[in-house]
């Protein structure tokens, strides 16, 4: 394994993100995992690594992306012109408010969103509540309750590690999950299909329940969305 500390360039489109996520996901399920991939360093060092560096493996695992994704023209367009896409927001902001609106609406927004994503990831792999443990995995996810709403559900990371194929991350009614609310509405409208939930995923023998209060907790289930119903009635 060879660590290359350089500027992370590109990899901003959906295909690049899939490769990065799959590499990290694969590594975290092994018995041992490099500190870069498990957020295993002190917070300042990990921040520098994650926001400025890349990890280059001498013998990387091979990931084969389905052709319906790897050859999809829409995804390829986003992958190639991700930087140009900022103009869709940048031009109106500049025309409305000048340079200050441009800086806050584009530069600061990107810095805050990317930095915030890393910060949630750092704490979600090191601190917080756990409902389940994945035996044999080098990394365990943690639920960061205070950030569940702000992160669109991303902070329910123990749930994600337990059921990585689930479209729902906040699995109980006391776990706010705005990302699921959006998916549920789109599913009601017929725009999003083939949604998978924990009960529809294959059994995992390595998944062990750690919490002692599951019987008292109320599971979240798909339901009719009032906004989606309103749109259907008026379309």
Short mmCIF file of C-alpha atoms in Angstrom, two decimals, residues 36-136:
data_model
loop_
_atom_site.label_atom_id
_atom_site.label_comp_id
_atom_site.label_asym_id
_atom_site.label_seq_id
_atom_site.Cartn_x
_atom_site.Cartn_y
_atom_site.Cartn_z
CA UNK A 36 -7.08 7.27 5.52
CA UNK A 37 -10.08 5.08 4.72
CA UNK A 38 -11.36 4.65 8.28
CA UNK A 39 -10.87 8.23 9.52
CA UNK A 40 -8.38 6.76 11.98
CA UNK A 41 -6.09 9.75 12.55
CA UNK A 42 -6.47 12.77 14.80
CA UNK A 43 -9.07 15.23 13.56
CA UNK A 44 -6.67 17.83 12.09
CA UNK A 45 -4.55 15.24 10.29
CA UNK A 46 -7.63 13.43 9.00
CA UNK A 47 -9.10 16.72 7.80
CA UNK A 48 -5.95 17.50 5.84
CA UNK A 49 -5.85 14.02 4.35
CA UNK A 50 -9.52 13.85 3.38
CA UNK A 51 -9.85 17.38 1.99
CA UNK A 52 -6.50 17.70 0.21
CA UNK A 53 -5.09 14.25 -0.49
CA UNK A 54 -5.74 10.98 -2.26
CA UNK A 55 -4.74 7.41 -1.48
CA UNK A 56 -3.02 5.53 -4.28
CA UNK A 57 -2.88 1.74 -3.95
CA UNK A 58 -0.13 -0.24 -5.62
CA UNK A 59 -2.49 -3.20 -6.07
CA UNK A 60 -5.98 -1.72 -5.97
CA UNK A 61 -9.09 -3.92 -6.02
CA UNK A 62 -10.96 -4.01 -9.31
CA UNK A 63 -14.40 -2.43 -9.47
CA UNK A 64 -16.60 -3.09 -12.48
CA UNK A 65 -19.36 -0.52 -12.90
CA UNK A 66 -22.48 -1.66 -14.75
CA UNK A 67 -22.65 -0.40 -18.34
CA UNK A 68 -26.03 1.20 -17.66
CA UNK A 69 -24.10 3.58 -15.41
CA UNK A 70 -20.61 3.70 -16.94
CA UNK A 71 -21.99 4.41 -20.44
CA UNK A 72 -24.92 6.56 -19.43
CA UNK A 73 -24.66 9.82 -21.39
CA UNK A 74 -26.17 11.91 -18.61
CA UNK A 75 -23.72 10.59 -16.01
CA UNK A 76 -20.80 10.99 -18.40
CA UNK A 77 -21.81 14.59 -19.06
CA UNK A 78 -21.94 15.37 -15.33
CA UNK A 79 -18.59 13.63 -14.84
CA UNK A 80 -16.86 15.61 -17.58
CA UNK A 81 -18.36 19.05 -17.05
CA UNK A 82 -18.92 19.13 -13.28
CA UNK A 83 -17.00 22.40 -12.91
CA UNK A 84 -18.93 24.15 -15.69
CA UNK A 85 -22.21 23.22 -14.00
CA UNK A 86 -21.47 25.76 -11.28
CA UNK A 87 -22.22 28.48 -13.87
CA UNK A 88 -25.92 27.60 -13.64
CA UNK A 89 -25.85 29.02 -10.11
CA UNK A 90 -22.90 31.40 -10.43
CA UNK A 91 -24.24 33.61 -13.24
CA UNK A 92 -27.64 34.40 -11.62
CA UNK A 93 -25.95 35.03 -8.26
CA UNK A 94 -23.46 37.43 -9.84
CA UNK A 95 -26.19 39.29 -11.74
CA UNK A 96 -28.33 39.59 -8.62
CA UNK A 97 -25.74 40.46 -6.00
CA UNK A 98 -22.32 40.86 -7.57
CA UNK A 99 -19.08 39.28 -6.33
CA UNK A 100 -20.21 38.90 -2.71
CA UNK A 101 -23.22 36.78 -3.70
CA UNK A 102 -21.00 34.78 -6.05
CA UNK A 103 -18.43 34.05 -3.33
CA UNK A 104 -21.01 33.07 -0.71
CA UNK A 105 -23.29 31.20 -3.10
CA UNK A 106 -20.59 29.16 -4.83
CA UNK A 107 -17.18 29.17 -3.13
CA UNK A 108 -18.34 29.24 0.50
CA UNK A 109 -21.20 26.85 -0.25
CA UNK A 110 -18.84 24.27 -1.75
CA UNK A 111 -16.32 24.62 1.08
CA UNK A 112 -19.00 24.26 3.76
CA UNK A 113 -20.74 21.31 2.08
CA UNK A 114 -17.53 19.38 1.36
CA UNK A 115 -16.03 20.20 4.74
CA UNK A 116 -19.29 19.38 6.49
CA UNK A 117 -19.50 16.02 4.73
CA UNK A 118 -15.99 15.16 5.93
CA UNK A 119 -16.74 16.31 9.48
CA UNK A 120 -19.87 14.14 9.69
CA UNK A 121 -17.88 11.22 8.29
CA UNK A 122 -15.10 11.70 10.84
CA UNK A 123 -17.38 11.69 13.87
CA UNK A 124 -19.70 9.03 12.43
CA UNK A 125 -16.76 6.61 12.25
CA UNK A 126 -15.34 7.43 15.67
CA UNK A 127 -17.98 8.66 18.12
CA UNK A 128 -21.67 8.25 18.82
CA UNK A 129 -24.40 5.73 19.52
CA UNK A 130 -24.46 2.25 17.97
CA UNK A 131 -27.49 0.07 17.42
CA UNK A 132 -25.61 -2.68 15.60
CA UNK A 133 -22.09 -4.05 15.28
CA UNK A 134 -20.73 -5.58 12.08
CA UNK A 135 -18.47 -8.39 13.28
CA UNK A 136 -15.15 -8.72 11.49
#
